[in-house]
PDB file of C-alpha atoms in Angstrom:
ATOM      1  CA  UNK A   7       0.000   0.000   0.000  1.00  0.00           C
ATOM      2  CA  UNK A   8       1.470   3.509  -0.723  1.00  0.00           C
ATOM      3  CA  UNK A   9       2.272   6.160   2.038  1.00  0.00           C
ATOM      4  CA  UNK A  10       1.482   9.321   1.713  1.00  0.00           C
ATOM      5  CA  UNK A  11       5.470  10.144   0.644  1.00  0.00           C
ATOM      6  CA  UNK A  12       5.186   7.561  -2.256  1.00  0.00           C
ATOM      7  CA  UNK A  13       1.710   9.530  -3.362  1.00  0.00           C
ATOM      8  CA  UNK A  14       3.034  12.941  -3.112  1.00  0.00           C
ATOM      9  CA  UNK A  15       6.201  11.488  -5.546  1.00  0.00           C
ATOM     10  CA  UNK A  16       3.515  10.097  -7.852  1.00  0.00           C
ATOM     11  CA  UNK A  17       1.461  12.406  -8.415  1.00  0.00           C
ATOM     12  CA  UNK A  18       4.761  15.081  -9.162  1.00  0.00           C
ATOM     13  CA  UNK A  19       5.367  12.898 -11.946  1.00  0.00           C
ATOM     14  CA  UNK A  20       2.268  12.443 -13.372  1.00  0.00           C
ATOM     15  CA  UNK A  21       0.604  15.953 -12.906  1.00  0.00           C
ATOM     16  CA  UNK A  22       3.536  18.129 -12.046  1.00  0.00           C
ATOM     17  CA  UNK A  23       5.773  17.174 -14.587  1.00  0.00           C
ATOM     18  CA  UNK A  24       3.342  15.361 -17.152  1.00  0.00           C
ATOM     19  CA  UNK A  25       0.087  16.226 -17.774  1.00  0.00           C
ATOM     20  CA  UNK A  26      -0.161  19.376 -16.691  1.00  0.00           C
ATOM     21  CA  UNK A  27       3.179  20.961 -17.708  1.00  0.00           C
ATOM     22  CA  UNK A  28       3.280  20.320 -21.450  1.00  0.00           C
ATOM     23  CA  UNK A  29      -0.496  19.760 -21.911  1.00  0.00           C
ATOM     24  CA  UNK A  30      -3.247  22.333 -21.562  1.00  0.00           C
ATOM     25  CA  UNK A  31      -6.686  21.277 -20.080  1.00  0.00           C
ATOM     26  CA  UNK A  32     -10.193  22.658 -21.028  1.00  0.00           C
ATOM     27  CA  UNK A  33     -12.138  25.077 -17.535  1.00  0.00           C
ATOM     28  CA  UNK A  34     -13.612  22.528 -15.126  1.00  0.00           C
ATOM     29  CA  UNK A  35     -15.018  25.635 -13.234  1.00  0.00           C
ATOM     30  CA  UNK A  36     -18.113  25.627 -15.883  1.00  0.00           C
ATOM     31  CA  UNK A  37     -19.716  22.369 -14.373  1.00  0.00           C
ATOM     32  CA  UNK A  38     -19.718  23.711 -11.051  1.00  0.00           C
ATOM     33  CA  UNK A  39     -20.990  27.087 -12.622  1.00  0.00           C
ATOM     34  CA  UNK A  40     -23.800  25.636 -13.813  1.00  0.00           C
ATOM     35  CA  UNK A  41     -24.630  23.616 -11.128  1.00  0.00           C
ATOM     36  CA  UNK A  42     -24.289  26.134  -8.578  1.00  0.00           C
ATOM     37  CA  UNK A  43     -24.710  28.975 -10.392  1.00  0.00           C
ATOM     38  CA  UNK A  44     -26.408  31.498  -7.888  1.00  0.00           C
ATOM     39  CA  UNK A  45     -24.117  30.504  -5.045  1.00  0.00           C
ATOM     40  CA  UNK A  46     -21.608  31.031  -7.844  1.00  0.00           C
ATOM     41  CA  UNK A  47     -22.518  34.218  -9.085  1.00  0.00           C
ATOM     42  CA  UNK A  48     -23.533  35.569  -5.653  1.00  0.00           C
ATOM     43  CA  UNK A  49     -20.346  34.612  -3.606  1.00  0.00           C
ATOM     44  CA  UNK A  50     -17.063  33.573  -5.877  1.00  0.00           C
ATOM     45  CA  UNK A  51     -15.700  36.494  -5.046  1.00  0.00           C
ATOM     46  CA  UNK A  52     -12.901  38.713  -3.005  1.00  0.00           C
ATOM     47  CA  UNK A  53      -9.759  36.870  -1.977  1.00  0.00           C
ATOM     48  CA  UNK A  54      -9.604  33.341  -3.716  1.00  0.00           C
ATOM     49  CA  UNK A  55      -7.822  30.608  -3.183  1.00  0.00           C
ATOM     50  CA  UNK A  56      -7.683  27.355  -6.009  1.00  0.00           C
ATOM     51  CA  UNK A  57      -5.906  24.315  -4.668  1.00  0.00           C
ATOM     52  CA  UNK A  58      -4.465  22.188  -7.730  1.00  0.00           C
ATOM     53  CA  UNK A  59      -4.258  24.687 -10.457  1.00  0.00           C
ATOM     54  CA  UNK A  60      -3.539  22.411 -12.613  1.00  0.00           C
ATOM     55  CA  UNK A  61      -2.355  23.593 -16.272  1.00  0.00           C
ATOM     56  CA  UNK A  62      -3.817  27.072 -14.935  1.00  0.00           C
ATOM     57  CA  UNK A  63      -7.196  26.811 -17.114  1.00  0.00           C
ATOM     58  CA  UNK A  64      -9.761  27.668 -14.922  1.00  0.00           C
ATOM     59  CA  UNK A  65      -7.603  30.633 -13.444  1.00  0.00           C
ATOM     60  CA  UNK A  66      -8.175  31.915 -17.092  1.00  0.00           C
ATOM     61  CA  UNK A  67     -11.743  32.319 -16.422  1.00  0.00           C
ATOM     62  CA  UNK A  68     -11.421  33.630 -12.689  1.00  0.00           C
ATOM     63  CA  UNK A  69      -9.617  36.501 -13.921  1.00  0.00           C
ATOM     64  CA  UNK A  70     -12.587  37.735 -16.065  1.00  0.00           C
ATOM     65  CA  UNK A  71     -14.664  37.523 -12.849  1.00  0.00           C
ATOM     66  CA  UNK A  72     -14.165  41.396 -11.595  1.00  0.00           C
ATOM     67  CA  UNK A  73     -15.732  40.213  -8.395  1.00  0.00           C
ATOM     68  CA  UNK A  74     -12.293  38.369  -7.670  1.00  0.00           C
ATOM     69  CA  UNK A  75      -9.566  41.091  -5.716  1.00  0.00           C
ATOM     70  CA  UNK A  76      -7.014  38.806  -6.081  1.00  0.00           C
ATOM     71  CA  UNK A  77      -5.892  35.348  -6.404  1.00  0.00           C
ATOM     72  CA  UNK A  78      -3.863  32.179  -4.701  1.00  0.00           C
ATOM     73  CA  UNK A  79      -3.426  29.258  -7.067  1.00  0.00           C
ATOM     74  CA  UNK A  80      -1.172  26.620  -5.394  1.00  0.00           C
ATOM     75  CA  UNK A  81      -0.122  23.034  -6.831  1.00  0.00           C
ATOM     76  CA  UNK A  82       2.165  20.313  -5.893  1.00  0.00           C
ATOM     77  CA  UNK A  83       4.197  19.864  -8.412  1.00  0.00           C
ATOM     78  CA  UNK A  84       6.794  21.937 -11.122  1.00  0.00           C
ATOM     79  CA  UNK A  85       4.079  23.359 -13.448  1.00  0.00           C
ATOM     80  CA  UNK A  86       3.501  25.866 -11.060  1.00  0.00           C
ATOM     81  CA  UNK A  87       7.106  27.221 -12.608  1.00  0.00           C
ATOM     82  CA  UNK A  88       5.837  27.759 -16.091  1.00  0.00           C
ATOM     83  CA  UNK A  89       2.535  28.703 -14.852  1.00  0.00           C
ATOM     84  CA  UNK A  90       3.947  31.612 -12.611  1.00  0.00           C
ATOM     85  CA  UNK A  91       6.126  33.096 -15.170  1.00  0.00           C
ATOM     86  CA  UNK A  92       2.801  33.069 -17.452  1.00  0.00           C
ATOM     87  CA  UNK A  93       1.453  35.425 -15.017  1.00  0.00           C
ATOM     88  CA  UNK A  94       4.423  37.130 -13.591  1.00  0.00           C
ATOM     89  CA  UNK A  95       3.255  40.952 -14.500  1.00  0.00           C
ATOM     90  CA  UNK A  96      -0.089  40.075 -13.043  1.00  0.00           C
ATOM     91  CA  UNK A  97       0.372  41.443  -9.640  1.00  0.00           C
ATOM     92  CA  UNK A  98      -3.166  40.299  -8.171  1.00  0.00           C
ATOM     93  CA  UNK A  99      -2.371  36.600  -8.993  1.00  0.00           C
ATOM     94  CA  UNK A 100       0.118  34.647  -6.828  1.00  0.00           C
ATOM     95  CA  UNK A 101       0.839  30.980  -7.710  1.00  0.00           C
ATOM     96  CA  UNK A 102       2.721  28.670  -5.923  1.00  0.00           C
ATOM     97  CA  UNK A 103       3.818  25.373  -4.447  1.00  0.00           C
ATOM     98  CA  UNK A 104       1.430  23.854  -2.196  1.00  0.00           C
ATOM     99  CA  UNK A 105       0.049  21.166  -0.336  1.00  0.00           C
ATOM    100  CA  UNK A 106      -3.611  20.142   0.324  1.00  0.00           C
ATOM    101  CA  UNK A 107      -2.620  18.273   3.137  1.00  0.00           C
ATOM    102  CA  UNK A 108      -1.055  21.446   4.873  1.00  0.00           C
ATOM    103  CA  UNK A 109      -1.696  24.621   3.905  1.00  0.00           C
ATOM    104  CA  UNK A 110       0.660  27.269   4.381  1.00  0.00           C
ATOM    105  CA  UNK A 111      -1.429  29.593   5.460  1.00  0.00           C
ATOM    106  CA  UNK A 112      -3.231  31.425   8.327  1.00  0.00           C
ATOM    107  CA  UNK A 113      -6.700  30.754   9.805  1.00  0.00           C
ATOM    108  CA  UNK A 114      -9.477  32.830   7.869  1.00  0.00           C
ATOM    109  CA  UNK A 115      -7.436  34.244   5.150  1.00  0.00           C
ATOM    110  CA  UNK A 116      -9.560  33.602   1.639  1.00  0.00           C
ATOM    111  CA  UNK A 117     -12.668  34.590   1.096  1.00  0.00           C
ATOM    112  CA  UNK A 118     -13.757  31.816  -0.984  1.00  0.00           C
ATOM    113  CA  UNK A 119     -11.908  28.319  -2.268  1.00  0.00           C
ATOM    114  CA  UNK A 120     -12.228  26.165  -5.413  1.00  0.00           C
ATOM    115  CA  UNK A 121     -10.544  23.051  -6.043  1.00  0.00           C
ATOM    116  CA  UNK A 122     -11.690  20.670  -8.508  1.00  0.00           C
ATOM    117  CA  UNK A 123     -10.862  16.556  -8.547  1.00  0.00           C
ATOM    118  CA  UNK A 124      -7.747  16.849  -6.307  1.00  0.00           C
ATOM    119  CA  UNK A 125      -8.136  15.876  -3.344  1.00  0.00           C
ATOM    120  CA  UNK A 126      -9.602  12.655  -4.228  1.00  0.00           C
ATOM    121  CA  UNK A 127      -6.224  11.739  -5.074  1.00  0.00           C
ATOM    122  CA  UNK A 128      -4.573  12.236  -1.883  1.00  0.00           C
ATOM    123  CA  UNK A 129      -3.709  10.019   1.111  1.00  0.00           C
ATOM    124  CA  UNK A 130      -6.423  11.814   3.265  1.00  0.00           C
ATOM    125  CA  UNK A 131      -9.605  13.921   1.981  1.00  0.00           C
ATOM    126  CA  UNK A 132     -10.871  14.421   5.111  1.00  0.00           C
ATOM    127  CA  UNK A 133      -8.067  16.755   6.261  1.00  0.00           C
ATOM    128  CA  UNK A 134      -8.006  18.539   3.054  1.00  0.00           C
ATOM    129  CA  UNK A 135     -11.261  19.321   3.652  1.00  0.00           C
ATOM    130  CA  UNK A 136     -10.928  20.238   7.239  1.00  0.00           C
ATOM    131  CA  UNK A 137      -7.666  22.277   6.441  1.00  0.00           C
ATOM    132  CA  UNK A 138      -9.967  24.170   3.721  1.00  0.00           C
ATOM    133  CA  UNK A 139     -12.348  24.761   6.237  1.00  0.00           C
ATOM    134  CA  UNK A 140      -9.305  26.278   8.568  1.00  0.00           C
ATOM    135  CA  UNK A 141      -7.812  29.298   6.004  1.00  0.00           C
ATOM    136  CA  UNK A 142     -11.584  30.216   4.712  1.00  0.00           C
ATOM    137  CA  UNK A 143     -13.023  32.900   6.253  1.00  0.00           C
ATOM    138  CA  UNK A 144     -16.600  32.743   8.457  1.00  0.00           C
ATOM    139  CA  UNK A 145     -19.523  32.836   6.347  1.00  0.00           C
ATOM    140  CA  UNK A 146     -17.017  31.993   3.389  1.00  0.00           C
ATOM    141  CA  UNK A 147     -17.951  29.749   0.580  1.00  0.00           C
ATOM    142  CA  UNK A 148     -16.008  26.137  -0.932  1.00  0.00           C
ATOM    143  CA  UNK A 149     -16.878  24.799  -3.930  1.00  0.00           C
ATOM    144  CA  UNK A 150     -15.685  21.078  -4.481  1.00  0.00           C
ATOM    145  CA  UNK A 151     -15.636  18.760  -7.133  1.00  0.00           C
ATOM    146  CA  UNK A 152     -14.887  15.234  -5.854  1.00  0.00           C
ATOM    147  CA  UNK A 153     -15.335  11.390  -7.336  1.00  0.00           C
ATOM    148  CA  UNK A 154     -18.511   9.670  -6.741  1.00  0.00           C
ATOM    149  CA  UNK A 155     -18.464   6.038  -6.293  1.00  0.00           C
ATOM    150  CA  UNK A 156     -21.098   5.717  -8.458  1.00  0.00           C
ATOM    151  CA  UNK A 157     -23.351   2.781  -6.895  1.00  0.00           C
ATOM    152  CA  UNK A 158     -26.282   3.357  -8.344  1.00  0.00           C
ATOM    153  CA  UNK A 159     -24.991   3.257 -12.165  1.00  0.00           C
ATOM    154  CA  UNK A 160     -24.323  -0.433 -12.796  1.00  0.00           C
ATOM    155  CA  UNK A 161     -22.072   0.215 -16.367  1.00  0.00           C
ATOM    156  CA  UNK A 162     -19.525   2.923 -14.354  1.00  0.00           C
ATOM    157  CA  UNK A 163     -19.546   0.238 -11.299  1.00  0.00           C
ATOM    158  CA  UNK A 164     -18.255  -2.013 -13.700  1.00  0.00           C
ATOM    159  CA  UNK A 165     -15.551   0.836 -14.824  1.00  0.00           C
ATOM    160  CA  UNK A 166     -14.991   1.145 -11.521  1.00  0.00           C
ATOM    161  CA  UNK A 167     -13.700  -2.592 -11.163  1.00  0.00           C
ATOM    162  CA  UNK A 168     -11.685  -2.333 -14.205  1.00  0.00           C
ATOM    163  CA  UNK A 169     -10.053   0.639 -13.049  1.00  0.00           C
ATOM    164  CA  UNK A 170      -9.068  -1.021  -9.924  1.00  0.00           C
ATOM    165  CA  UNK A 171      -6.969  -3.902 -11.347  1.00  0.00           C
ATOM    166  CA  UNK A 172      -5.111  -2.238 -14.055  1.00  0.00           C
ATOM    167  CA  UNK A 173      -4.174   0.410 -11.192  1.00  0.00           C
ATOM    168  CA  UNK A 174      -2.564  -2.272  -9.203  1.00  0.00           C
ATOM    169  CA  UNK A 175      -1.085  -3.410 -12.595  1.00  0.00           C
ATOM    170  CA  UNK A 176      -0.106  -0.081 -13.701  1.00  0.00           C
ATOM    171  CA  UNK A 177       1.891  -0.323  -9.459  1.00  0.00           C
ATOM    172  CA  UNK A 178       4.498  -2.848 -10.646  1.00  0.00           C
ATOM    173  CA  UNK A 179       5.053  -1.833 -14.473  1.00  0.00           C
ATOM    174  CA  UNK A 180       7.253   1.354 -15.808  1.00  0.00           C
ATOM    175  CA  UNK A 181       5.877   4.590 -16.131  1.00  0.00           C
ATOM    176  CA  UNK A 182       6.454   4.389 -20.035  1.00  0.00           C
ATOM    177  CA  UNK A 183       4.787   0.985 -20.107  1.00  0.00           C
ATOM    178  CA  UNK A 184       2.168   2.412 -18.170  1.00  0.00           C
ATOM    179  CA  UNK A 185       1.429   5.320 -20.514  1.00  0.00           C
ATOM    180  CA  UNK A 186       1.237   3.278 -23.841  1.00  0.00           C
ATOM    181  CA  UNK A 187      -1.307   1.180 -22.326  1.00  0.00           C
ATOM    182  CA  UNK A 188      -3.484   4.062 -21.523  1.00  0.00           C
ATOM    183  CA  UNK A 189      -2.660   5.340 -25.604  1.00  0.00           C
ATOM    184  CA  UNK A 190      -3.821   1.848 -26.510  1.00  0.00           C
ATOM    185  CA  UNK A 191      -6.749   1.486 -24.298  1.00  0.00           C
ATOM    186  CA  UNK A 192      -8.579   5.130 -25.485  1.00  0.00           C
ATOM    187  CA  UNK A 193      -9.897   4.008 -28.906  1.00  0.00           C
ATOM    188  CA  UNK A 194     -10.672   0.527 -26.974  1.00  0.00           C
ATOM    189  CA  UNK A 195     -12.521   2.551 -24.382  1.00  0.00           C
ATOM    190  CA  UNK A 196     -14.069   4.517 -26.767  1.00  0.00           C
ATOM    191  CA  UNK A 197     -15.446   2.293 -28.882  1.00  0.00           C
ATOM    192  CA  UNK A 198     -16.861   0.165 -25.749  1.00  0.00           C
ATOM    193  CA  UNK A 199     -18.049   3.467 -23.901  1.00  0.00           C
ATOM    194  CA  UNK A 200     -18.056   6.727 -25.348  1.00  0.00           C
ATOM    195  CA  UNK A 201     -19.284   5.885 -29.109  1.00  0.00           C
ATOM    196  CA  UNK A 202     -22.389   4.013 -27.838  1.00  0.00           C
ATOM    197  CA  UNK A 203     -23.083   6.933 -25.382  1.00  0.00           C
ATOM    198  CA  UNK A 204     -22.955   9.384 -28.942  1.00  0.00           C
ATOM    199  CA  UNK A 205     -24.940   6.814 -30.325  1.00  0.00           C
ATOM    200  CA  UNK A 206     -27.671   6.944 -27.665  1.00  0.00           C
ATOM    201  CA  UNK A 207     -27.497  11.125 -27.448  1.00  0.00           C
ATOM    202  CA  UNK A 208     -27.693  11.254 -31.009  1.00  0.00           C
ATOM    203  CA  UNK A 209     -31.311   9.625 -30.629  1.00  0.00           C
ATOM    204  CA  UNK A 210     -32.545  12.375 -27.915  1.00  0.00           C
ATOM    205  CA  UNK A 211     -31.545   9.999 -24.724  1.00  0.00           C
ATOM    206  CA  UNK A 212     -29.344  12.686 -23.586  1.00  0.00           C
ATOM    207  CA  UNK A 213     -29.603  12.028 -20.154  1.00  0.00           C
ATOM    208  CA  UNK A 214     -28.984   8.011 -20.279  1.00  0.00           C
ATOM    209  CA  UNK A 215     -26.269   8.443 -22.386  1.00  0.00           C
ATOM    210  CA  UNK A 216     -24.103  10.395 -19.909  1.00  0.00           C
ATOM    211  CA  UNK A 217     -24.524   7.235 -17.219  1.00  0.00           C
ATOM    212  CA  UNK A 218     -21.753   5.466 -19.446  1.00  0.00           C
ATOM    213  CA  UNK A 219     -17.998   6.200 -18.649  1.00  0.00           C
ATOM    214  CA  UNK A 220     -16.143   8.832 -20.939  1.00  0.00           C
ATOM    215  CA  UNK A 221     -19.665   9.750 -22.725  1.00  0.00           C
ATOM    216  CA  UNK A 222     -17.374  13.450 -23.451  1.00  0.00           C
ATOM    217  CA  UNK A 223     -14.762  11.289 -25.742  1.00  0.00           C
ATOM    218  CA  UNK A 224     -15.337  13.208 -29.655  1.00  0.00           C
ATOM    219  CA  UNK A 225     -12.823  10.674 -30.875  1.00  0.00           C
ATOM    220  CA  UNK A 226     -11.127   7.308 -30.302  1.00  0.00           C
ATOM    221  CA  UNK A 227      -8.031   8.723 -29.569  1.00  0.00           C
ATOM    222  CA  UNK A 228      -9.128  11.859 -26.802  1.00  0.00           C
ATOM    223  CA  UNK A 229      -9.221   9.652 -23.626  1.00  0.00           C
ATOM    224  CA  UNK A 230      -5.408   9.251 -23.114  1.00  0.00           C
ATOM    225  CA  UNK A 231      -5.542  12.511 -20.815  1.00  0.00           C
ATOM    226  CA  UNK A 232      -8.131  10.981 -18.939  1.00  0.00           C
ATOM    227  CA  UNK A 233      -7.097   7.572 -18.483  1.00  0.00           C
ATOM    228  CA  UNK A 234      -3.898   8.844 -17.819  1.00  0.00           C
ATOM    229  CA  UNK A 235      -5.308  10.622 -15.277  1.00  0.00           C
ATOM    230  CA  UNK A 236      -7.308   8.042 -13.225  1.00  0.00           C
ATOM    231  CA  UNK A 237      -5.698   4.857 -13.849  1.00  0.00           C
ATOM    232  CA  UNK A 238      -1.288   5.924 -13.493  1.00  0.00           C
ATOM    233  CA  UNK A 239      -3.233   7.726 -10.208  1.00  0.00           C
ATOM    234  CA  UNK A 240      -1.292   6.947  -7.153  1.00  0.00           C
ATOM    235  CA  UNK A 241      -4.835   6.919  -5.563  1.00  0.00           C
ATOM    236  CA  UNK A 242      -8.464   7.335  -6.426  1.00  0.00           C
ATOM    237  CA  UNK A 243     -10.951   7.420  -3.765  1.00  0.00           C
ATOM    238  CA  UNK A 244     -14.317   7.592  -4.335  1.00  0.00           C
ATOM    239  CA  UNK A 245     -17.364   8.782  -1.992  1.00  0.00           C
ATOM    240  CA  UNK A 246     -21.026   8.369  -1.658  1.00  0.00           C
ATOM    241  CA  UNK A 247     -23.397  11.791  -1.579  1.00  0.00           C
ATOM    242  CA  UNK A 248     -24.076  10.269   2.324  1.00  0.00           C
ATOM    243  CA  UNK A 249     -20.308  10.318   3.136  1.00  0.00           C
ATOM    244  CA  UNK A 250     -19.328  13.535   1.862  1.00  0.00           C
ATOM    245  CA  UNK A 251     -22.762  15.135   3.751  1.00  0.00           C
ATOM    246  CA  UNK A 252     -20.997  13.012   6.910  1.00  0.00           C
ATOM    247  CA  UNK A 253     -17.973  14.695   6.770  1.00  0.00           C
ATOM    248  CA  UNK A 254     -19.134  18.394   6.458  1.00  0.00           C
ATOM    249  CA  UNK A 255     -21.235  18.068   9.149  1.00  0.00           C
ATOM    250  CA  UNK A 256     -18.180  16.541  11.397  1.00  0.00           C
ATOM    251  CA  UNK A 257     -16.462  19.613   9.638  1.00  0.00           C
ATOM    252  CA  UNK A 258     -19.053  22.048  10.928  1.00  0.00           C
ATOM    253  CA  UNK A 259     -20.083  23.844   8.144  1.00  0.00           C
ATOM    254  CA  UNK A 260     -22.721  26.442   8.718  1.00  0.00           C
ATOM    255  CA  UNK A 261     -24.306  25.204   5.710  1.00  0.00           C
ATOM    256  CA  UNK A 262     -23.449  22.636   2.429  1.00  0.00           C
ATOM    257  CA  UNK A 263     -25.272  21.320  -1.021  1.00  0.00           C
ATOM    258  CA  UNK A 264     -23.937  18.410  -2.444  1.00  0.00           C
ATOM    259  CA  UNK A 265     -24.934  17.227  -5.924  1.00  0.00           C
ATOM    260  CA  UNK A 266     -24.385  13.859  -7.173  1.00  0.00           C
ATOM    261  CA  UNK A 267     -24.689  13.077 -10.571  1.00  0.00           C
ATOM    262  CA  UNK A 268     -23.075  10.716 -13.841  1.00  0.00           C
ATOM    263  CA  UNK A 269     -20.127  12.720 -13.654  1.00  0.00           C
ATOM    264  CA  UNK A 270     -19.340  12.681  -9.949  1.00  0.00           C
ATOM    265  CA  UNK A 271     -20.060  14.950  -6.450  1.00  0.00           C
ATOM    266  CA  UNK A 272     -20.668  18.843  -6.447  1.00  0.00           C
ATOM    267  CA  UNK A 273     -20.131  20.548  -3.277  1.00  0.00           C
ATOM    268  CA  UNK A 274     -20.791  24.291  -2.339  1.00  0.00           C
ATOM    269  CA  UNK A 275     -20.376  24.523   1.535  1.00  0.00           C
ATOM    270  CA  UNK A 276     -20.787  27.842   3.599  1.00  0.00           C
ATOM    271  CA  UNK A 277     -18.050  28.248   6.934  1.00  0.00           C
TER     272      UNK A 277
END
């Protein structure tokens, strides 16, 4: 079983220095947008904080908000290097290394904090949470996007399972091995998953379609990112809409909406 040294090391390599150094990303920050988008509109703003910044997409769209005084993007690994030169005239943004685990900063210090399918992939959630929690300010606002474990859709249950076993595989096999199988298995995938989901949206069942895995693929060949991304994971874990609604209330949030749907857990909670 990995420690939590071996899963900071991993995920360096495969986000810090892979996938989100070289490769640019499309804005997650729209799905939580539209799911939330009152909460959204009414309190994303003042002193932010993102946590995982990623390839630095969604900060693109957080600097249009003029709502947003200024801006903390932190990440664990070296893309924050390119990223920060990117912005290095923009003196509202700061970006940084950073860990979800411990957050080098003081109690109440951002007015709001986004962070979208990172801490998921970390040796605790529960403390990134609850360390969240610690630098927002009262009445402050988190929005979360998290993995669902998905037990009520029977086809991504079974993706589930699969993804399981080739991430123990993918444990004992070279990083380069482990990358060509994920180039091998996205037209495989998307013939299996994402072209039957087309299929099915292309005959107006819009909302069955997105139950399968990967229903987003446009072509066989746009899911090495993705699988990438979830299977040469160090860690994935996965919660129920129950479990997450457990934790912020251990957490003590004043008040919390989670959304589950096909494409995992929503959260908006209030310090």
């Amino acid at each position: 079983m990995l420690n939590k040294k071996n899963i900071e090391i991993k995920a360096k390599e495969l986000w810090g220095r892979d996938l989100h150094h070289n490769q640019s990303a499309p804005p997650h920050c729209y799905q939580l947008i539209n799911i939330f988008n009152e909460k959204w509109k009414k309190f994303f703003s003042g002193n932010l904080l993102e946590i995982g910044c990623g390839s630095g997409a969604d900060l693109n769209v957080f600097l249009k908000n003029k709502k947003i005084n200024k801006i903390t993007a932190i990440d664990l690994g070296n893309n924050v290097t390119k990223l920060s030169k990117k912005y290095i005239k923009n003196k509202n943004i700061r970006i940084e290394n950073g860990n979800a685990l411990s957050l080098n900063y003081k109690n109440n210090q951002f007015n709001v904090i986004y962070s979208f399918g990172v801490f998921h992939h970390t040796s605790d959630p529960f403390k990134c949470i609850k360390e969240a929690r610690r630098v927002l300010k009262k009445n402050g606002y988190i929005f979360l996007y998290l993995y669902a474990d998905h037990e009520d859709i029977l086809i991504k249950r079974l993706g589930i399972f699969f993804e399981k076993i080739l991430m123990s595989f993918f444990k004992i096999i070279p990083y380069r091995s482990q990358t060509l199988i994920c180039q091998i298995l996205s037209p495989i995938c998307w013939t299996f998953f994402s072209l039957p989901s087309i299929i099915l949206k292309f005959f107006g069942f819009n909302k069955f379609s997105k139950k399968f895995p990967f229903y987003f693929a446009n072509h066989p060949f746009s899911l090495t990112h993705d699988l990438k991304d979830r299977l040469m994971s160090p860690i994935n874990h996965r919660f129920s809409k129950s479990e997450i609604e457990k934790i912020l209330t251990k957490l003590k949030f004043a008040e919390f909406q989670v959304i589950k749907n096909a494409a995992g857990i929503y959260i908006c909670s209030k310090k």
